[in-house]
Amino acid sequence: MVERLRPVDLARAVGVSTQSVRDCEASGVVPPARWTESGQRRFGRRHLAALVAYRALASGMGVAAAGEVMRTLHTAGVDRALESVEAAYARAYEQRRAVREAARALAVVAAAVSEEGAAARESGDLLAGVRVPRAGSDALRIGRVARLVGVRPSTLRVWERAGLVVPVREAGTGYRVYGPEQVRDVRVVRELRRSGYGLEQIGPVMEELRGEGGGRGPLEALHRREEALRARARTLTEGVARLQEYLDLLARPEEV
């Protein structure tokens, strides 16, 4: 097939603008176009396959990473390009693993607090069983909180340095003080540490708790995120299939 496709033909085929086609050519995402004697760009099957592969990869690994794969393919060869694809799969796996780990950690906390009182079971609130000072009561200093939850003050300082618990500073004295939310966080961290979780594993869990405000929200958010990551992994696999089609086309003798 002689290269007869205009930029607008490629654009319509993949659902982008003609400027996007020109940008992809200029950045090396697709091979250089051929030019007619009248100075017009013309593309062929390989260009179309490259653009399709790029668009499919971008859906699964992001625009920047997909562009890097295609540019590496055209400048450094197949093996180097596939290394970038392998790295994308590795990142996707680590993201899913981290989300699953956070969900398991929250389940540990849910089980622990459910044993502390019927309120947790009745309300379904993941943190309902974690007893904390009343919202209107005075905040607690580090020593009292340590005694309340059964840890050393030095342990609370370690958790603070790790960003797991964020006490506030008392005006005037600068002492650490813990309100209801901070005491809750201390209790959650303690339960996770008792269950064998490392500080680096607990960090994302606490971010979820603070972001969602406790209760069922964090668990539901994690499940939604895991499903979204699964869907993106499937999309990445589809992108790799389109990339293989492009590689197969490149391996054939060039049509004239």
PDB file of C-alpha atoms in Angstrom:
ATOM      1  CA  MET A   1       0.000   0.000   0.000  1.00  0.00           C
ATOM      2  CA  VAL A   2       1.556   3.289  -1.066  1.00  0.00           C
ATOM      3  CA  GLU A   3       1.543   5.950   1.641  1.00  0.00           C
ATOM      4  CA  ARG A   4      -1.498   7.959   0.664  1.00  0.00           C
ATOM      5  CA  LEU A   5      -3.042   8.856   4.005  1.00  0.00           C
ATOM      6  CA  ARG A   6      -3.272  12.527   4.817  1.00  0.00           C
ATOM      7  CA  PRO A   7      -2.936  13.841   8.402  1.00  0.00           C
ATOM      8  CA  VAL A   8      -6.700  14.248   8.505  1.00  0.00           C
ATOM      9  CA  ASP A   9      -7.156  10.597   7.499  1.00  0.00           C
ATOM     10  CA  LEU A  10      -4.991   9.424  10.402  1.00  0.00           C
ATOM     11  CA  ALA A  11      -6.729  11.819  12.745  1.00  0.00           C
ATOM     12  CA  ARG A  12     -10.168  10.497  11.837  1.00  0.00           C
ATOM     13  CA  ALA A  13      -9.029   6.887  12.080  1.00  0.00           C
ATOM     14  CA  VAL A  14      -7.968   7.202  15.722  1.00  0.00           C
ATOM     15  CA  GLY A  15     -10.203  10.052  16.873  1.00  0.00           C
ATOM     16  CA  VAL A  16      -7.693  12.853  17.395  1.00  0.00           C
ATOM     17  CA  SER A  17      -7.025  16.224  15.833  1.00  0.00           C
ATOM     18  CA  THR A  18      -4.762  16.701  12.835  1.00  0.00           C
ATOM     19  CA  GLN A  19      -2.506  18.790  15.061  1.00  0.00           C
ATOM     20  CA  SER A  20      -2.115  15.783  17.378  1.00  0.00           C
ATOM     21  CA  VAL A  21      -0.988  13.713  14.404  1.00  0.00           C
ATOM     22  CA  ARG A  22       1.601  16.352  13.512  1.00  0.00           C
ATOM     23  CA  ASP A  23       2.744  16.538  17.145  1.00  0.00           C
ATOM     24  CA  CYS A  24       3.163  12.757  17.308  1.00  0.00           C
ATOM     25  CA  GLU A  25       5.292  12.833  14.189  1.00  0.00           C
ATOM     26  CA  ALA A  26       7.380  15.752  15.430  1.00  0.00           C
ATOM     27  CA  SER A  27       8.008  14.063  18.808  1.00  0.00           C
ATOM     28  CA  GLY A  28       8.994  10.713  17.294  1.00  0.00           C
ATOM     29  CA  VAL A  29       5.927   8.814  18.463  1.00  0.00           C
ATOM     30  CA  VAL A  30       5.222   7.860  14.847  1.00  0.00           C
ATOM     31  CA  PRO A  31       7.843   7.566  12.089  1.00  0.00           C
ATOM     32  CA  PRO A  32       8.487  10.569   9.853  1.00  0.00           C
ATOM     33  CA  ALA A  33       5.929  11.148   7.139  1.00  0.00           C
ATOM     34  CA  ARG A  34       6.813  11.072   3.496  1.00  0.00           C
ATOM     35  CA  TRP A  35       6.363  14.244   1.516  1.00  0.00           C
ATOM     36  CA  THR A  36       4.844  14.697  -1.888  1.00  0.00           C
ATOM     37  CA  GLU A  37       6.448  16.822  -4.557  1.00  0.00           C
ATOM     38  CA  SER A  38       3.909  19.506  -3.700  1.00  0.00           C
ATOM     39  CA  GLY A  39       5.060  19.521  -0.055  1.00  0.00           C
ATOM     40  CA  GLN A  40       2.238  17.606   1.596  1.00  0.00           C
ATOM     41  CA  ARG A  41       2.580  14.951   4.308  1.00  0.00           C
ATOM     42  CA  ARG A  42       1.571  11.404   3.457  1.00  0.00           C
ATOM     43  CA  PHE A  43       1.270   8.465   5.860  1.00  0.00           C
ATOM     44  CA  GLY A  44       0.807   4.725   5.465  1.00  0.00           C
ATOM     45  CA  ARG A  45      -0.153   1.582   7.375  1.00  0.00           C
ATOM     46  CA  ARG A  46       2.893   1.721   9.626  1.00  0.00           C
ATOM     47  CA  HIS A  47       2.128   5.248  10.721  1.00  0.00           C
ATOM     48  CA  LEU A  48      -1.465   4.307  11.455  1.00  0.00           C
ATOM     49  CA  ALA A  49      -0.392   1.216  13.416  1.00  0.00           C
ATOM     50  CA  ALA A  50       2.118   3.286  15.401  1.00  0.00           C
ATOM     51  CA  LEU A  51      -0.517   5.846  16.298  1.00  0.00           C
ATOM     52  CA  VAL A  52      -3.008   3.148  17.295  1.00  0.00           C
ATOM     53  CA  ALA A  53      -0.374   1.464  19.487  1.00  0.00           C
ATOM     54  CA  TYR A  54       0.555   4.748  21.121  1.00  0.00           C
ATOM     55  CA  ARG A  55      -3.041   5.648  21.900  1.00  0.00           C
ATOM     56  CA  ALA A  56      -3.729   2.189  23.339  1.00  0.00           C
ATOM     57  CA  LEU A  57      -0.584   2.259  25.470  1.00  0.00           C
ATOM     58  CA  ALA A  58      -1.397   5.761  26.730  1.00  0.00           C
ATOM     59  CA  SER A  59      -4.704   4.510  28.131  1.00  0.00           C
ATOM     60  CA  GLY A  60      -2.895   1.904  30.209  1.00  0.00           C
ATOM     61  CA  MET A  61       0.355   3.592  31.216  1.00  0.00           C
ATOM     62  CA  GLY A  62      -0.133   7.296  30.674  1.00  0.00           C
ATOM     63  CA  VAL A  63       0.668   9.651  27.804  1.00  0.00           C
ATOM     64  CA  ALA A  64       4.249  10.415  28.841  1.00  0.00           C
ATOM     65  CA  ALA A  65       5.234   6.773  29.375  1.00  0.00           C
ATOM     66  CA  ALA A  66       3.581   5.655  26.134  1.00  0.00           C
ATOM     67  CA  GLY A  67       5.376   8.371  24.207  1.00  0.00           C
ATOM     68  CA  GLU A  68       8.674   7.257  25.706  1.00  0.00           C
ATOM     69  CA  VAL A  69       8.034   3.663  24.640  1.00  0.00           C
ATOM     70  CA  MET A  70       7.372   4.677  21.047  1.00  0.00           C
ATOM     71  CA  ARG A  71      10.318   7.060  20.841  1.00  0.00           C
ATOM     72  CA  THR A  72      12.630   4.452  22.356  1.00  0.00           C
ATOM     73  CA  LEU A  73      11.373   1.897  19.852  1.00  0.00           C
ATOM     74  CA  HIS A  74      12.173   4.176  16.928  1.00  0.00           C
ATOM     75  CA  THR A  75      15.590   5.266  18.212  1.00  0.00           C
ATOM     76  CA  ALA A  76      16.984   2.435  20.343  1.00  0.00           C
ATOM     77  CA  GLY A  77      15.152  -0.674  19.184  1.00  0.00           C
ATOM     78  CA  VAL A  78      12.600  -3.186  20.367  1.00  0.00           C
ATOM     79  CA  ASP A  79      14.412  -4.538  23.423  1.00  0.00           C
ATOM     80  CA  ARG A  80      14.877  -1.138  25.001  1.00  0.00           C
ATOM     81  CA  ALA A  81      11.263  -0.205  24.312  1.00  0.00           C
ATOM     82  CA  LEU A  82      10.016  -3.411  25.912  1.00  0.00           C
ATOM     83  CA  GLU A  83      12.010  -2.604  29.043  1.00  0.00           C
ATOM     84  CA  SER A  84       9.788   0.451  29.479  1.00  0.00           C
ATOM     85  CA  VAL A  85       6.705  -1.727  29.052  1.00  0.00           C
ATOM     86  CA  GLU A  86       8.003  -4.159  31.673  1.00  0.00           C
ATOM     87  CA  ALA A  87       8.594  -1.248  34.040  1.00  0.00           C
ATOM     88  CA  ALA A  88       4.987  -0.125  33.538  1.00  0.00           C
ATOM     89  CA  TYR A  89       3.728  -3.586  34.432  1.00  0.00           C
ATOM     90  CA  ALA A  90       5.936  -3.564  37.538  1.00  0.00           C
ATOM     91  CA  ARG A  91       4.560  -0.184  38.630  1.00  0.00           C
ATOM     92  CA  ALA A  92       1.002  -1.373  38.078  1.00  0.00           C
ATOM     93  CA  TYR A  93       1.655  -4.459  40.190  1.00  0.00           C
ATOM     94  CA  GLU A  94       3.172  -2.425  43.029  1.00  0.00           C
ATOM     95  CA  GLN A  95       0.203  -0.065  43.024  1.00  0.00           C
ATOM     96  CA  ARG A  96      -2.274  -2.924  43.255  1.00  0.00           C
ATOM     97  CA  ARG A  97      -0.195  -4.624  45.939  1.00  0.00           C
ATOM     98  CA  ALA A  98      -0.093  -1.440  48.044  1.00  0.00           C
ATOM     99  CA  VAL A  99      -3.858  -0.972  47.768  1.00  0.00           C
ATOM    100  CA  ARG A 100      -4.547  -4.584  48.738  1.00  0.00           C
ATOM    101  CA  GLU A 101      -2.174  -4.266  51.685  1.00  0.00           C
ATOM    102  CA  ALA A 102      -3.905  -1.116  52.879  1.00  0.00           C
ATOM    103  CA  ALA A 103      -7.305  -2.831  52.614  1.00  0.00           C
ATOM    104  CA  ARG A 104      -6.044  -5.777  54.652  1.00  0.00           C
ATOM    105  CA  ALA A 105      -4.676  -3.385  57.255  1.00  0.00           C
ATOM    106  CA  LEU A 106      -7.999  -1.606  57.568  1.00  0.00           C
ATOM    107  CA  ALA A 107      -9.727  -4.968  57.933  1.00  0.00           C
ATOM    108  CA  VAL A 108      -7.385  -5.737  60.843  1.00  0.00           C
ATOM    109  CA  VAL A 109      -8.398  -2.479  62.516  1.00  0.00           C
ATOM    110  CA  ALA A 110     -12.081  -3.165  61.848  1.00  0.00           C
ATOM    111  CA  ALA A 111     -11.805  -6.576  63.493  1.00  0.00           C
ATOM    112  CA  ALA A 112      -9.931  -5.150  66.476  1.00  0.00           C
ATOM    113  CA  VAL A 113     -12.309  -2.308  67.196  1.00  0.00           C
ATOM    114  CA  SER A 114     -15.343  -4.523  66.680  1.00  0.00           C
ATOM    115  CA  GLU A 115     -14.212  -6.577  69.641  1.00  0.00           C
ATOM    116  CA  GLU A 116     -14.205  -3.476  71.852  1.00  0.00           C
ATOM    117  CA  GLY A 117     -17.917  -2.759  71.747  1.00  0.00           C
ATOM    118  CA  ALA A 118     -21.269  -3.389  70.127  1.00  0.00           C
ATOM    119  CA  ALA A 119     -21.326   0.149  68.692  1.00  0.00           C
ATOM    120  CA  ALA A 120     -18.924  -0.863  65.962  1.00  0.00           C
ATOM    121  CA  ARG A 121     -21.101  -3.772  64.929  1.00  0.00           C
ATOM    122  CA  GLU A 122     -24.331  -1.793  65.090  1.00  0.00           C
ATOM    123  CA  SER A 123     -23.180   1.261  63.149  1.00  0.00           C
ATOM    124  CA  GLY A 124     -20.793  -0.383  60.709  1.00  0.00           C
ATOM    125  CA  ASP A 125     -18.370   2.476  61.456  1.00  0.00           C
ATOM    126  CA  LEU A 126     -14.847   1.108  61.143  1.00  0.00           C
ATOM    127  CA  LEU A 127     -13.685   3.292  64.051  1.00  0.00           C
ATOM    128  CA  ALA A 128     -16.806   3.287  66.200  1.00  0.00           C
ATOM    129  CA  GLY A 129     -15.180   1.064  68.820  1.00  0.00           C
ATOM    130  CA  VAL A 130     -12.095   3.206  69.206  1.00  0.00           C
ATOM    131  CA  ARG A 131     -12.676   5.137  72.405  1.00  0.00           C
ATOM    132  CA  VAL A 132     -11.398   8.693  72.337  1.00  0.00           C
ATOM    133  CA  PRO A 133     -11.984  11.770  74.520  1.00  0.00           C
ATOM    134  CA  ARG A 134     -15.221  13.630  73.907  1.00  0.00           C
ATOM    135  CA  ALA A 135     -14.980  16.353  71.314  1.00  0.00           C
ATOM    136  CA  GLY A 136     -15.673  18.992  73.949  1.00  0.00           C
ATOM    137  CA  SER A 137     -13.128  17.751  76.482  1.00  0.00           C
ATOM    138  CA  ASP A 138      -9.612  19.008  76.903  1.00  0.00           C
ATOM    139  CA  ALA A 139      -6.961  17.591  74.599  1.00  0.00           C
ATOM    140  CA  LEU A 140      -4.484  15.169  76.119  1.00  0.00           C
ATOM    141  CA  ARG A 141      -0.737  15.488  76.400  1.00  0.00           C
ATOM    142  CA  ILE A 142       1.641  12.811  75.211  1.00  0.00           C
ATOM    143  CA  GLY A 143       2.149  11.090  78.579  1.00  0.00           C
ATOM    144  CA  ARG A 144      -1.543  10.548  79.186  1.00  0.00           C
ATOM    145  CA  VAL A 145      -2.122   9.314  75.648  1.00  0.00           C
ATOM    146  CA  ALA A 146       0.745   6.863  76.022  1.00  0.00           C
ATOM    147  CA  ARG A 147      -0.797   5.460  79.217  1.00  0.00           C
ATOM    148  CA  LEU A 148      -4.243   5.377  77.616  1.00  0.00           C
ATOM    149  CA  VAL A 149      -3.159   3.169  74.723  1.00  0.00           C
ATOM    150  CA  GLY A 150      -0.372   1.251  76.485  1.00  0.00           C
ATOM    151  CA  VAL A 151       2.733   2.469  74.658  1.00  0.00           C
ATOM    152  CA  ARG A 152       5.767   4.564  75.584  1.00  0.00           C
ATOM    153  CA  PRO A 153       5.873   8.307  74.899  1.00  0.00           C
ATOM    154  CA  SER A 154       9.004   7.664  72.834  1.00  0.00           C
ATOM    155  CA  THR A 155       6.955   5.341  70.627  1.00  0.00           C
ATOM    156  CA  LEU A 156       4.460   8.117  69.960  1.00  0.00           C
ATOM    157  CA  ARG A 157       7.331  10.390  68.955  1.00  0.00           C
ATOM    158  CA  VAL A 158       8.565   7.763  66.485  1.00  0.00           C
ATOM    159  CA  TRP A 159       5.095   7.481  64.992  1.00  0.00           C
ATOM    160  CA  GLU A 160       4.911  11.264  64.746  1.00  0.00           C
ATOM    161  CA  ARG A 161       8.247  11.448  62.906  1.00  0.00           C
ATOM    162  CA  ALA A 162       6.954   8.813  60.509  1.00  0.00           C
ATOM    163  CA  GLY A 163       3.866  10.951  59.833  1.00  0.00           C
ATOM    164  CA  LEU A 164       1.462   8.329  61.200  1.00  0.00           C
ATOM    165  CA  VAL A 165       0.121  10.537  63.996  1.00  0.00           C
ATOM    166  CA  VAL A 166       0.006  14.319  63.799  1.00  0.00           C
ATOM    167  CA  PRO A 167      -0.508  15.974  67.209  1.00  0.00           C
ATOM    168  CA  VAL A 168      -0.892  19.719  67.484  1.00  0.00           C
ATOM    169  CA  ARG A 169       1.250  22.039  69.561  1.00  0.00           C
ATOM    170  CA  GLU A 170      -0.265  23.726  72.588  1.00  0.00           C
ATOM    171  CA  ALA A 171      -0.275  27.509  72.337  1.00  0.00           C
ATOM    172  CA  GLY A 172       2.220  29.091  74.667  1.00  0.00           C
ATOM    173  CA  THR A 173       3.946  25.926  75.877  1.00  0.00           C
ATOM    174  CA  GLY A 174       4.567  24.149  72.568  1.00  0.00           C
ATOM    175  CA  TYR A 175       3.662  20.816  74.173  1.00  0.00           C
ATOM    176  CA  ARG A 176       2.189  18.077  71.989  1.00  0.00           C
ATOM    177  CA  VAL A 177      -1.523  17.674  72.539  1.00  0.00           C
ATOM    178  CA  TYR A 178      -3.857  15.026  71.160  1.00  0.00           C
ATOM    179  CA  GLY A 179      -7.515  15.619  70.390  1.00  0.00           C
ATOM    180  CA  PRO A 180     -10.090  12.922  69.601  1.00  0.00           C
ATOM    181  CA  GLU A 181      -8.869  12.400  66.025  1.00  0.00           C
ATOM    182  CA  GLN A 182      -5.228  12.104  67.070  1.00  0.00           C
ATOM    183  CA  VAL A 183      -6.067   9.618  69.840  1.00  0.00           C
ATOM    184  CA  ARG A 184      -8.043   7.622  67.301  1.00  0.00           C
ATOM    185  CA  ASP A 185      -5.021   7.577  64.987  1.00  0.00           C
ATOM    186  CA  VAL A 186      -2.783   6.393  67.827  1.00  0.00           C
ATOM    187  CA  ARG A 187      -5.148   3.520  68.562  1.00  0.00           C
ATOM    188  CA  VAL A 188      -5.279   2.512  64.905  1.00  0.00           C
ATOM    189  CA  VAL A 189      -1.488   2.569  64.562  1.00  0.00           C
ATOM    190  CA  ARG A 190      -1.143   0.499  67.724  1.00  0.00           C
ATOM    191  CA  GLU A 191      -3.514  -2.165  66.400  1.00  0.00           C
ATOM    192  CA  LEU A 192      -1.648  -2.363  63.104  1.00  0.00           C
ATOM    193  CA  ARG A 193       1.727  -2.572  64.834  1.00  0.00           C
ATOM    194  CA  ARG A 194       0.407  -5.375  67.041  1.00  0.00           C
ATOM    195  CA  SER A 195      -0.590  -7.206  63.875  1.00  0.00           C
ATOM    196  CA  GLY A 196       2.923  -6.983  62.449  1.00  0.00           C
ATOM    197  CA  TYR A 197       2.602  -4.043  60.060  1.00  0.00           C
ATOM    198  CA  GLY A 198       5.710  -1.951  59.475  1.00  0.00           C
ATOM    199  CA  LEU A 199       5.670   1.829  59.682  1.00  0.00           C
ATOM    200  CA  GLU A 200       6.053   2.147  55.910  1.00  0.00           C
ATOM    201  CA  GLN A 201       2.985  -0.062  55.421  1.00  0.00           C
ATOM    202  CA  ILE A 202       0.894   1.903  57.898  1.00  0.00           C
ATOM    203  CA  GLY A 203       1.552   5.276  56.279  1.00  0.00           C
ATOM    204  CA  PRO A 204      -0.834   4.837  53.315  1.00  0.00           C
ATOM    205  CA  VAL A 205      -3.503   3.445  55.613  1.00  0.00           C
ATOM    206  CA  MET A 206      -3.409   6.516  57.832  1.00  0.00           C
ATOM    207  CA  GLU A 207      -3.575   8.772  54.797  1.00  0.00           C
ATOM    208  CA  GLU A 208      -6.744   6.973  53.741  1.00  0.00           C
ATOM    209  CA  LEU A 209      -8.270   7.280  57.196  1.00  0.00           C
ATOM    210  CA  ARG A 210      -7.562  10.984  57.460  1.00  0.00           C
ATOM    211  CA  GLY A 211      -8.691  11.590  53.885  1.00  0.00           C
ATOM    212  CA  GLU A 212     -12.001   9.769  54.263  1.00  0.00           C
ATOM    213  CA  GLY A 213     -12.706  10.662  57.876  1.00  0.00           C
ATOM    214  CA  GLY A 214     -12.900   7.076  59.120  1.00  0.00           C
ATOM    215  CA  GLY A 215     -15.853   4.724  58.922  1.00  0.00           C
ATOM    216  CA  ARG A 216     -16.580   2.660  55.852  1.00  0.00           C
ATOM    217  CA  GLY A 217     -15.266   5.286  53.472  1.00  0.00           C
ATOM    218  CA  PRO A 218     -11.608   4.214  53.401  1.00  0.00           C
ATOM    219  CA  LEU A 219     -12.380   0.567  52.724  1.00  0.00           C
ATOM    220  CA  GLU A 220     -14.832   1.393  49.965  1.00  0.00           C
ATOM    221  CA  ALA A 221     -12.383   3.872  48.451  1.00  0.00           C
ATOM    222  CA  LEU A 222      -9.634   1.262  48.453  1.00  0.00           C
ATOM    223  CA  HIS A 223     -11.868  -1.298  46.774  1.00  0.00           C
ATOM    224  CA  ARG A 224     -12.814   1.228  44.099  1.00  0.00           C
ATOM    225  CA  ARG A 225      -9.181   2.117  43.556  1.00  0.00           C
ATOM    226  CA  GLU A 226      -8.164  -1.529  43.258  1.00  0.00           C
ATOM    227  CA  GLU A 227     -10.850  -2.116  40.630  1.00  0.00           C
ATOM    228  CA  ALA A 228      -9.692   0.967  38.724  1.00  0.00           C
ATOM    229  CA  LEU A 229      -6.118  -0.338  38.801  1.00  0.00           C
ATOM    230  CA  ARG A 230      -7.270  -3.735  37.541  1.00  0.00           C
ATOM    231  CA  ALA A 231      -9.079  -2.050  34.671  1.00  0.00           C
ATOM    232  CA  ARG A 232      -5.983  -0.024  33.826  1.00  0.00           C
ATOM    233  CA  ALA A 233      -3.873  -3.191  33.820  1.00  0.00           C
ATOM    234  CA  ARG A 234      -6.284  -4.756  31.350  1.00  0.00           C
ATOM    235  CA  THR A 235      -6.037  -1.646  29.213  1.00  0.00           C
ATOM    236  CA  LEU A 236      -2.245  -1.824  29.343  1.00  0.00           C
ATOM    237  CA  THR A 237      -2.396  -5.412  28.102  1.00  0.00           C
ATOM    238  CA  GLU A 238      -4.572  -4.266  25.200  1.00  0.00           C
ATOM    239  CA  GLY A 239      -2.012  -1.582  24.443  1.00  0.00           C
ATOM    240  CA  VAL A 240       0.782  -4.122  24.376  1.00  0.00           C
ATOM    241  CA  ALA A 241      -1.248  -6.183  21.897  1.00  0.00           C
ATOM    242  CA  ARG A 242      -1.536  -3.140  19.617  1.00  0.00           C
ATOM    243  CA  LEU A 243       2.195  -2.546  20.017  1.00  0.00           C
ATOM    244  CA  GLN A 244       2.888  -6.128  18.938  1.00  0.00           C
ATOM    245  CA  GLU A 245       0.781  -5.595  15.823  1.00  0.00           C
ATOM    246  CA  TYR A 246       2.926  -2.583  15.004  1.00  0.00           C
ATOM    247  CA  LEU A 247       6.116  -4.570  15.588  1.00  0.00           C
ATOM    248  CA  ASP A 248       4.855  -7.315  13.295  1.00  0.00           C
ATOM    249  CA  LEU A 249       4.210  -4.713  10.614  1.00  0.00           C
ATOM    250  CA  LEU A 250       7.689  -3.276  11.017  1.00  0.00           C
ATOM    251  CA  ALA A 251       9.196  -6.744  10.575  1.00  0.00           C
ATOM    252  CA  ARG A 252       7.641  -7.118   7.134  1.00  0.00           C
ATOM    253  CA  PRO A 253       9.326  -5.781   3.993  1.00  0.00           C
ATOM    254  CA  GLU A 254       8.356  -2.184   3.446  1.00  0.00           C
ATOM    255  CA  GLU A 255       5.641  -1.772   0.840  1.00  0.00           C
ATOM    256  CA  VAL A 256       6.257   0.527  -2.074  1.00  0.00           C
TER     257      VAL A 256
END
